[in-house]
Each structure stands twice: as C-alpha cells, then as structure tokens.
XYZ file of C-alpha atoms in Angstrom:
507
model
C 6.839 -16.257 57.068
C 7.283 -16.051 53.293
C 8.526 -19.635 52.976
C 5.876 -22.313 52.429
C 6.172 -26.073 52.707
C 4.333 -27.972 49.967
C 2.106 -30.585 51.531
C -0.594 -31.130 48.906
C -0.425 -30.895 45.111
C -3.175 -30.848 42.507
C -1.987 -32.358 39.231
C -4.134 -32.229 36.092
C -2.337 -32.099 32.746
C -2.983 -32.770 29.071
C 0.627 -33.629 28.228
C 2.097 -36.457 30.298
C 5.693 -36.359 29.026
C 8.058 -35.579 31.897
C 5.321 -36.073 34.478
C 6.554 -39.511 35.587
C 9.798 -38.261 37.133
C 8.058 -35.286 38.687
C 5.330 -37.451 40.236
C 7.979 -39.760 41.695
C 9.740 -36.775 43.241
C 6.519 -35.463 44.785
C 5.910 -38.880 46.276
C 9.469 -39.099 47.662
C 8.930 -35.789 49.419
C 5.734 -37.061 51.012
C 3.531 -34.627 49.113
C -0.112 -35.666 48.855
C -1.280 -35.826 45.216
C -4.816 -35.039 44.073
C -5.488 -35.643 40.391
C -8.094 -35.950 37.639
C -9.061 -38.323 34.845
C -6.211 -39.477 32.639
C -3.614 -37.833 34.864
C -4.885 -39.751 37.890
C -4.702 -43.027 35.952
C -1.209 -42.193 34.672
C 0.109 -41.512 38.187
C -1.562 -44.588 39.681
C -0.110 -46.747 36.901
C 3.336 -45.612 38.050
C 2.575 -47.171 41.418
C 2.342 -43.766 43.081
C -0.485 -43.017 45.547
C -2.967 -40.409 44.332
C -6.479 -39.312 45.210
C -9.047 -38.512 42.567
C -10.790 -35.154 42.521
C -14.081 -37.067 42.619
C -13.097 -38.579 45.967
C -12.670 -35.053 47.351
C -15.767 -33.456 45.843
C -18.070 -36.512 45.844
C -19.061 -35.318 42.390
C -18.257 -37.132 39.118
C -16.725 -35.679 35.990
C -19.708 -34.604 33.857
C -20.602 -33.234 30.425
C -18.021 -35.331 28.623
C -15.233 -34.102 30.886
C -16.088 -30.420 30.513
C -16.656 -30.161 34.268
C -14.169 -31.918 36.554
C -12.398 -29.521 38.907
C -14.857 -26.608 38.965
C -15.923 -27.156 42.568
C -15.624 -25.122 45.830
C -13.762 -27.966 47.542
C -10.993 -27.628 44.938
C -10.942 -23.890 44.327
C -11.421 -23.168 48.007
C -8.254 -25.119 48.774
C -6.340 -23.089 46.195
C -7.719 -19.617 46.884
C -7.852 -19.744 50.670
C -5.571 -17.167 52.323
C -3.655 -19.110 54.931
C -3.302 -16.149 57.298
C -6.925 -15.041 57.026
C -8.978 -16.265 59.994
C -12.271 -16.260 58.118
C -10.746 -18.273 55.244
C -9.263 -20.777 57.690
C -12.636 -21.145 59.356
C -14.247 -21.904 56.001
C -11.611 -24.516 55.235
C -12.256 -26.228 58.543
C -16.029 -25.892 58.380
C -16.364 -27.374 54.916
C -13.485 -29.857 55.214
C -11.584 -28.249 52.337
C -7.995 -29.478 51.839
C -5.318 -26.803 51.482
C -3.619 -27.106 48.075
C -0.078 -25.702 47.999
C 1.064 -26.712 44.518
C -0.967 -26.717 41.292
C 0.485 -28.418 38.205
C -1.823 -27.779 35.271
C -1.382 -27.234 31.551
C -3.967 -26.270 28.941
C -5.699 -28.049 26.092
C -3.677 -27.498 22.879
C -5.901 -24.868 21.292
C -3.259 -23.265 19.043
C -1.915 -26.645 17.984
C -5.433 -27.787 17.084
C -5.913 -24.688 14.929
C -2.831 -25.688 12.944
C -4.143 -29.221 12.408
C -7.812 -28.789 11.533
C -10.536 -26.364 10.488
C -13.257 -28.460 12.151
C -15.039 -25.996 14.408
C -16.316 -28.600 16.855
C -12.810 -29.977 17.428
C -11.394 -26.494 17.861
C -14.073 -25.401 20.340
C -13.539 -28.511 22.472
C -9.900 -27.496 22.869
C -10.860 -24.261 24.644
C -9.804 -25.036 28.200
C -12.107 -23.925 31.022
C -11.143 -25.773 34.181
C -7.421 -25.674 33.521
C -7.197 -21.961 32.903
C -9.375 -21.305 35.954
C -7.058 -23.402 38.129
C -4.008 -21.575 36.800
C -5.504 -18.161 37.433
C -6.661 -19.121 40.917
C -3.261 -20.479 41.942
C -1.417 -17.520 40.428
C -3.719 -15.060 42.167
C -2.957 -16.721 45.502
C 0.806 -16.846 44.905
C 1.412 -15.805 48.509
C 0.445 -19.333 49.506
C 0.412 -21.459 46.342
C 2.992 -22.383 43.709
C 1.636 -22.671 40.146
C 3.306 -24.705 37.396
C 1.509 -23.831 34.169
C 3.578 -25.608 31.528
C 5.537 -28.817 31.112
C 8.488 -26.603 30.135
C 8.673 -25.629 33.817
C 9.023 -29.200 35.105
C 12.854 -29.231 35.179
C 12.981 -25.988 37.150
C 10.353 -27.253 39.599
C 12.237 -30.534 40.062
C 15.484 -28.696 40.765
C 13.709 -26.435 43.247
C 12.066 -29.320 45.095
C 15.328 -31.259 45.339
C 17.225 -28.220 46.598
C 14.713 -27.126 49.244
C 12.913 -30.348 50.107
C 9.605 -28.910 48.955
C 9.864 -25.434 50.487
C 9.225 -22.381 48.277
C 9.841 -18.676 48.817
C 7.450 -15.827 48.090
C 9.792 -14.560 45.384
C 9.795 -17.944 43.657
C 6.024 -18.284 43.803
C 5.509 -14.790 42.417
C 7.870 -15.502 39.526
C 5.931 -18.636 38.576
C 2.672 -16.685 38.940
C 3.909 -14.142 36.392
C 4.720 -16.981 34.011
C 1.256 -18.398 34.582
C -0.431 -15.170 33.596
C 1.796 -15.068 30.497
C 0.453 -18.521 29.608
C -3.197 -17.601 30.193
C -3.006 -14.246 28.394
C -1.375 -15.853 25.357
C -3.985 -18.604 25.363
C -6.891 -16.162 25.553
C -5.329 -14.063 22.792
C -5.276 -17.073 20.453
C -8.917 -17.802 21.207
C -9.956 -14.189 20.698
C -8.196 -13.973 17.338
C -9.852 -17.220 16.227
C -13.259 -15.704 16.966
C -12.284 -12.378 15.397
C -10.717 -13.260 12.015
C -12.064 -10.229 10.171
C -11.346 -7.784 12.995
C -15.080 -7.320 13.427
C -14.444 -6.664 17.106
C -12.054 -3.744 16.917
C -9.668 -4.638 19.691
C -5.947 -5.285 19.274
C -4.674 -8.507 20.823
C -1.322 -10.077 19.998
C 0.856 -12.410 21.977
C 4.423 -13.557 21.367
C 6.521 -15.989 23.337
C 9.941 -17.561 22.681
C 12.036 -14.555 23.799
C 15.440 -14.307 22.153
C 17.812 -11.931 23.910
C 19.847 -9.805 21.526
C 23.229 -8.187 22.101
C 21.467 -4.827 21.916
C 18.674 -3.065 20.078
C 18.978 -0.826 17.039
C 21.990 0.827 18.708
C 24.449 -0.422 21.361
C 22.948 1.752 24.111
C 19.476 0.197 23.611
C 18.313 -3.150 24.992
C 16.751 -5.530 22.500
C 14.694 -8.736 22.594
C 12.987 -10.626 19.776
C 9.745 -12.393 20.677
C 9.030 -15.134 18.184
C 10.078 -18.580 17.053
C 12.684 -18.162 14.319
C 12.826 -21.954 13.945
C 9.562 -21.674 12.026
C 11.215 -19.294 9.538
C 14.734 -20.592 9.065
C 17.393 -22.963 10.316
C 20.656 -21.361 11.345
C 23.513 -23.373 9.871
C 26.513 -21.219 10.749
C 27.708 -17.915 12.128
C 27.493 -15.452 14.979
C 24.435 -14.332 16.917
C 21.711 -12.649 14.921
C 21.203 -8.998 15.861
C 18.201 -6.671 16.050
C 19.137 -4.989 12.754
C 19.854 -8.366 11.162
C 16.298 -9.461 11.916
C 14.866 -6.338 10.313
C 16.915 -6.953 7.169
C 16.028 -10.663 7.101
C 12.352 -9.709 7.258
C 12.826 -7.264 4.371
C 14.815 -9.798 2.349
C 12.266 -12.586 2.761
C 9.394 -10.286 1.912
C 11.040 -9.197 -1.334
C 12.423 -12.541 -2.508
C 8.982 -14.098 -2.039
C 7.758 -11.919 -4.919
C 9.811 -13.850 -7.484
C 9.146 -17.220 -9.102
C 12.124 -17.438 -11.476
C 15.691 -17.676 -10.100
C 16.329 -14.421 -8.234
C 18.798 -12.821 -5.855
C 18.303 -9.730 -3.701
C 20.756 -7.782 -1.572
C 19.295 -5.811 1.330
C 20.860 -2.914 3.176
C 18.934 -1.037 5.863
C 15.678 -2.713 4.748
C 16.011 -1.569 1.117
C 17.227 -3.490 -1.924
C 20.576 -2.232 -3.175
C 20.789 -5.105 -5.649
C 18.256 -7.406 -7.270
C 18.029 -9.549 -10.371
C 15.835 -12.278 -11.832
C 17.629 -14.497 -14.348
C 17.714 -17.994 -15.826
C 20.004 -19.353 -13.118
C 21.057 -18.384 -9.613
C 24.677 -17.630 -10.522
C 23.723 -15.038 -13.109
C 21.092 -13.620 -10.763
C 23.806 -13.118 -8.136
C 26.246 -11.445 -10.540
C 23.623 -9.033 -11.833
C 22.268 -8.277 -8.347
C 25.765 -7.447 -7.123
C 26.431 -5.237 -10.142
C 23.529 -3.007 -9.078
C 25.564 -1.564 -6.214
C 28.708 -3.493 -5.214
C 29.582 -0.771 -2.688
C 26.357 -0.963 -0.664
C 26.389 -4.756 -0.906
C 29.306 -4.748 1.542
C 27.933 -6.012 4.857
C 24.518 -6.666 3.357
C 21.930 -9.391 3.746
C 21.565 -11.735 0.762
C 18.510 -13.775 -0.153
C 17.767 -16.075 -3.074
C 14.997 -18.491 -4.035
C 17.047 -21.413 -5.323
C 19.547 -23.855 -3.834
C 23.051 -22.347 -3.836
C 25.567 -24.510 -5.694
C 29.353 -24.474 -5.372
C 29.874 -22.237 -8.386
C 27.510 -19.592 -7.058
C 28.994 -19.898 -3.558
C 32.498 -19.269 -4.905
C 31.336 -15.992 -6.451
C 29.332 -14.947 -3.415
C 32.300 -15.660 -1.142
C 34.312 -12.930 -2.861
C 32.582 -10.154 -0.928
C 31.977 -9.476 2.755
C 28.351 -9.890 3.778
C 26.534 -10.421 7.062
C 23.887 -12.996 6.181
C 22.748 -15.254 3.385
C 19.368 -16.996 3.379
C 18.469 -19.589 0.774
C 16.114 -22.575 0.473
C 19.196 -24.783 0.657
C 22.886 -25.266 -0.123
C 24.848 -27.992 -1.842
C 27.384 -29.520 0.591
C 30.306 -28.080 -1.392
C 28.688 -24.660 -1.338
C 28.383 -24.780 2.444
C 32.060 -25.648 2.755
C 32.924 -22.510 0.810
C 30.560 -20.208 2.664
C 31.501 -21.492 6.128
C 35.105 -20.368 5.738
C 34.168 -17.078 7.424
C 33.358 -17.996 11.033
C 31.050 -15.039 11.738
C 29.118 -15.233 8.491
C 25.476 -16.122 9.221
C 24.129 -18.850 6.951
C 20.407 -19.539 7.104
C 18.303 -22.180 5.389
C 14.891 -20.686 4.781
C 11.681 -22.643 5.256
C 8.322 -22.388 3.532
C 6.557 -19.648 5.414
C 3.191 -17.997 5.298
C 3.416 -14.333 6.162
C 0.903 -13.067 8.741
C -2.112 -11.349 7.152
C -1.533 -8.159 9.125
C 1.235 -5.872 10.350
C 1.492 -3.594 13.360
C 3.911 -1.337 15.196
C 3.965 0.941 18.202
C 3.170 4.606 17.585
C 2.782 7.330 20.224
C 0.950 5.645 23.111
C -0.724 2.969 21.008
C -0.480 0.562 18.114
C -0.978 1.035 14.389
C -2.567 -1.994 12.719
C -3.121 -2.679 9.053
C -3.613 -5.501 6.583
C -0.384 -6.665 4.952
C 0.238 -5.236 1.490
C -0.325 -8.425 -0.484
C -1.080 -6.738 -3.801
C 1.515 -7.208 -6.539
C 0.242 -5.964 -9.877
C 1.177 -7.709 -13.128
C 0.506 -6.772 -16.722
C -3.041 -8.136 -16.569
C -4.027 -5.205 -14.360
C -1.613 -2.622 -15.780
C -3.700 -0.140 -17.752
C -1.856 1.512 -20.682
C -2.690 5.214 -20.726
C -0.367 6.302 -23.541
C -0.520 5.845 -27.282
C 2.485 3.530 -27.177
C 1.953 0.314 -25.217
C 4.969 -1.296 -23.531
C 6.546 -4.101 -25.536
C 7.128 -7.592 -24.096
C 10.518 -6.803 -22.563
C 9.284 -3.561 -21.073
C 6.295 -5.305 -19.507
C 8.624 -7.874 -17.916
C 10.815 -5.093 -16.553
C 7.829 -3.086 -15.319
C 6.579 -6.113 -13.358
C 10.081 -6.669 -11.978
C 10.558 -3.024 -10.983
C 7.131 -2.819 -9.362
C 7.954 -5.767 -7.087
C 11.024 -3.940 -5.833
C 9.470 -0.497 -5.410
C 6.692 -2.071 -3.339
C 9.353 -3.093 -0.795
C 11.314 0.183 -0.863
C 11.003 3.031 1.632
C 8.961 5.973 0.334
C 9.323 8.149 -1.564
C 10.675 5.479 -3.868
C 11.727 5.198 -7.506
C 13.145 2.038 -9.065
C 14.975 1.883 -12.401
C 15.331 -1.538 -14.019
C 16.433 -3.123 -17.272
C 16.466 -6.760 -18.366
C 15.088 -7.802 -14.965
C 17.990 -6.218 -13.144
C 17.859 -3.388 -10.627
C 19.869 -0.522 -12.144
C 19.315 1.832 -9.218
C 16.707 3.050 -6.791
C 15.927 6.268 -4.992
C 14.839 5.453 -1.452
C 13.281 7.324 1.433
C 13.400 10.758 -0.170
C 11.188 13.697 0.778
C 10.184 14.286 -2.835
C 9.649 11.989 -5.807
C 11.911 14.108 -8.000
C 14.725 13.766 -5.458
C 14.236 9.987 -5.431
C 14.449 9.875 -9.233
C 17.544 12.054 -9.371
C 19.201 9.899 -6.726
C 18.467 6.779 -8.779
C 19.738 8.245 -12.039
C 22.937 9.475 -10.412
C 23.538 6.127 -8.764
C 22.980 4.237 -12.015
C 25.588 6.418 -13.685
C 28.120 5.776 -10.918
C 27.920 2.020 -11.546
C 27.995 2.309 -15.333
C 24.413 1.519 -16.251
C 23.081 2.680 -19.606
C 19.489 3.671 -18.873
C 18.494 3.826 -22.517
C 15.535 1.466 -22.762
C 15.212 1.076 -18.987
C 11.895 1.325 -17.148
C 10.824 3.296 -14.083
C 8.487 2.261 -11.248
C 7.073 4.698 -8.703
C 5.412 3.735 -5.430
C 2.907 6.608 -5.768
C 1.587 8.953 -8.427
C 3.548 11.807 -9.978
C 2.100 15.135 -8.823
C 3.682 16.898 -11.793
C 5.170 15.964 -15.148
C 8.711 16.852 -14.018
C 9.559 13.260 -13.070
C 8.748 11.807 -16.494
C 10.607 14.707 -18.123
C 13.755 13.883 -16.137
C 13.303 10.172 -16.806
C 12.979 10.752 -20.526
C 16.266 12.686 -20.638
C 17.952 9.762 -18.873
C 16.723 7.280 -21.510
C 13.748 5.731 -19.682
C 11.184 4.402 -22.172
C 8.393 2.967 -20.004
C 6.837 3.915 -16.671
C 4.530 2.222 -14.168
C 2.749 4.192 -11.465
C -0.575 4.071 -9.600
C -2.051 7.148 -11.238
C -4.564 9.307 -9.427
C -3.011 12.761 -9.590
C -5.135 15.687 -10.733
C -2.280 16.338 -13.183
C -2.010 12.800 -14.558
C -2.838 14.167 -18.006
C 0.329 16.307 -17.988
C 2.527 13.237 -17.480
C 0.603 11.213 -20.065
C 0.814 14.010 -22.655
C 4.563 14.355 -22.168
C 5.016 10.598 -22.621
C 2.918 10.630 -25.816
C 4.913 13.530 -27.210
C 8.192 11.705 -26.563
C 7.322 8.119 -27.472
C 7.278 6.828 -23.925
C 4.878 4.170 -22.643
C 3.064 4.560 -19.337
C 0.748 2.233 -17.437
C -1.411 2.810 -14.360
C -2.050 0.162 -11.715
C -4.494 2.016 -9.505
C -2.618 0.724 -6.435
C -0.274 2.797 -4.300
C 2.593 1.147 -2.371
C 3.715 3.643 0.255
C 6.156 2.175 2.760
C 7.157 4.193 5.800
C-alpha cells in the first residue's frame, strides 16, 4: 500500500540543465508530463509529448507570468489524498488529474541578490507558484514525490530506472524533508533581505552544504559543518579538515585580515601564540614563530602574502596542522606538500558576515560583528607623555591582536612583533603576569615594549606591574572609576597611556 506508481508528472523549472535526460526517461516510462511556459517549450523541442498547464486549467498565464500554476485543477491533483473518498469524489467531479510527481525549482533569489541591488529585479525573483507547488507536494508525500532541486535529478533518475517509476513511502518522505529544507532556506533569505537592520526582531538563519567531520570538538561528539568552504578557500593538499581546525581557521582569518603590511599569525586554540608584521613575509614568519615556538607546534598558520620558496623552506622546519595564504609559488608548494597530512589552503577574498551568533541555553545569542579596530587617530593620550612614532605603531599592532584574544586578555608587543599574551584569565592582573612570564621564557626584553588590554584596568596594579617589566606605553578602553589612579602612576613613571573608548571582550 505504501508503494506508488508514477503516472503523471508536473514539471516546471527555472534551470533546464539536466532536464533533457530526465524528461526522456519520464517519457520512456510512459509518464504523462504536464508543464508550464519555458519548460513546456523546452520539453516539446526535445520531441517529447507534454501538455501545457493552460490546456488543463483553460486559463492563460497572466500578470507577466506571476500566475501560472495557482489553480485548483493543479493543486487539487497534488493535494488530493488518494485513499480519501471525499477527495476522490472531488477529483472525479471536477475532472482533476492526479499528479504523482512534481519537479519544480525556485527562482534564483539569493543569486540575484549577489548580482544586483535593483529592488525591482530582486522582488521579481521571489517565487510564489513554485514554492507553493513544492510545499503542496511535500505535504502530500504519502501520495506524491517532490523533486525540489536540479541537484536531485541524478538520484531521481537512478530511482526511476531501478523501480520502473514506483516509489516507496520512505523515499517520498525523504524527498519531502529535502523540499522543506529548500523552502525554509529560501524564505530565510527573503526575510533577511527585508530585515537588514534587524528591525523585526526574529532570528532566522539557514545553512546548507553539510560537510561531515570525523567528530566534533572531541572524539565522542558528532560534528558537521554547514557552509560552503569553497567560498572561503581552496584546499590544495592534506587530510580532512576537522571541527577544531575550522574554529582555528576562522580565528586565523579574522586576525590576519586586520593587517595590510606583510604579516604572519600562528593560532592555537583560537588565540594567537605568534604574530608579526614586517617588511617581507619571511621575516614576518621568523618573528611570529619566535613569539612562542613551543605553542606553534601543531598550530594553524595564516599570512597575507604569497608564500615563496624561501619562506616555505623555513616554515617547513616545524610541524603544523594548516597553512592558509593568498597563494604559493610552485616551488613553495613542492616544499610544503612533502608532508602528506599537512593541510594547505589558498585563501580567497572574503567578506565576513555582519553579525555573529551561537547557541546558549535554549536559544541563540546574536550580535553585530566587532568591526571596530582603533588606530592612532582615535587613540586619546591621557598622560603627560604622548607615545612616540614607534610606540604608536606597536600600540596599533597590539590592539589588533588583543581584539582577537580570549578575555581577560593582555598583549605585549615590540617592533610589531607579539612578545607574549595572557589569554582567557579570570583577572587582568593574572593575564598580565602570564604574559610577562611567557615573554621571559622565550628571551624577550620588554624594555620599551607596549601593552594592550581588551578592557579597562579596575586598579592601578596592572600598570605598576607593567612598568616594572619595562613596558613604556599602554592602550586600553578606559572607563574605570579609578582611571585616574592608572594615569597618575604612568605620569609619575614616564609611561604613556592612550584611551580608545572601545572595549573588545571576547568570550
């Protein structure tokens, strides 16, 4: 009783690629084809018999094609329950043909958004009839098979060839689920187009392109990435990318995007353990690695210049999981590909989404992306001594890194090189002490270095400790009721301090 023989198909699609072979197969199986507009013409031009929707409804396509299939003689044939006596009586009484297979795709709304800002063109690509047909067929999956995307054509063809046009309830329900995935994603895109400023406070996101991962954050957890990584990078070499790899790649790309001059960053557990901005990519790599050569082991590397052979030879000396760069010289790739599991990615020009979100409790936390990166033009000197040119450069450099570091965060830098950072500590003083101790372990002289803090100093103890370590300039948001204590200490000890007025917590 659950198996259904396909006798009649409704075909109405925007994209015609792949439809020719499918239409031929339907015809070979003796399946009656009803079609609309350009699809009808396409099928007829193949020499395949087809009936127009207008011949069924006795009603023409109107309003410039906006209304074609929205008619009881079409929707009745899709929605009728084949085992319901009243429905069967209606079919017979109104001469409504039973439709067992619906092949429909949707106007390219998302694609049109990417191509134009013309509102009239965009609005015309909001599908009405197509999405209604998909929903109707999916709702009546007990009797009707719905194909809602050209990507499903190969699977449908294989199914038809194997069964001779007979489908099971399980198969129809699976395609119905896919159909509702298509319609929900489509409606989400439309909603977000109409709600660019979040004026309607409702959270709607949709992500397709599932990529199965070996596991989640830990081996006992399942993991899937929903998104199209081909838009972000091209994978040139290496093993499968993991859940944790993706988190580190996201962190690496976010940080490296802050720099215009040649720069290299090394990410470990979403934080930078090495970073440098220099005159060339080789020197940037050497100085980034010097920041913490121990933590760099197994890290994720990112740079903003093409990697040449000389740089690749130096990079190849350590074990790392991933490198992502705008490109690689052929000789550099030869060097880097010597390790078969090493993941080599060529990054593409990307535009980061304007918002971020994550699951919390039984809901979702949404916020605007932190796109603020303060430079010297907005840094307000609050001490008698103003930072000199080198200190300003280092303060800008350090602030870029601390913005991308887990709170509480302190970054120490000198000559546009990360000396050390204190990450994810429960107090700002602990973060500073961690950074100073780490800098000492790797032989950094902090005399003349600068300090960046992601949030204000609640007390003067942090600048006191920094001063003893040799720090000469500090950047912080300001805003503490005890700001004056920190400023006074700096004035009394010849230190420079600037306020940005912008906090960069990262949890």
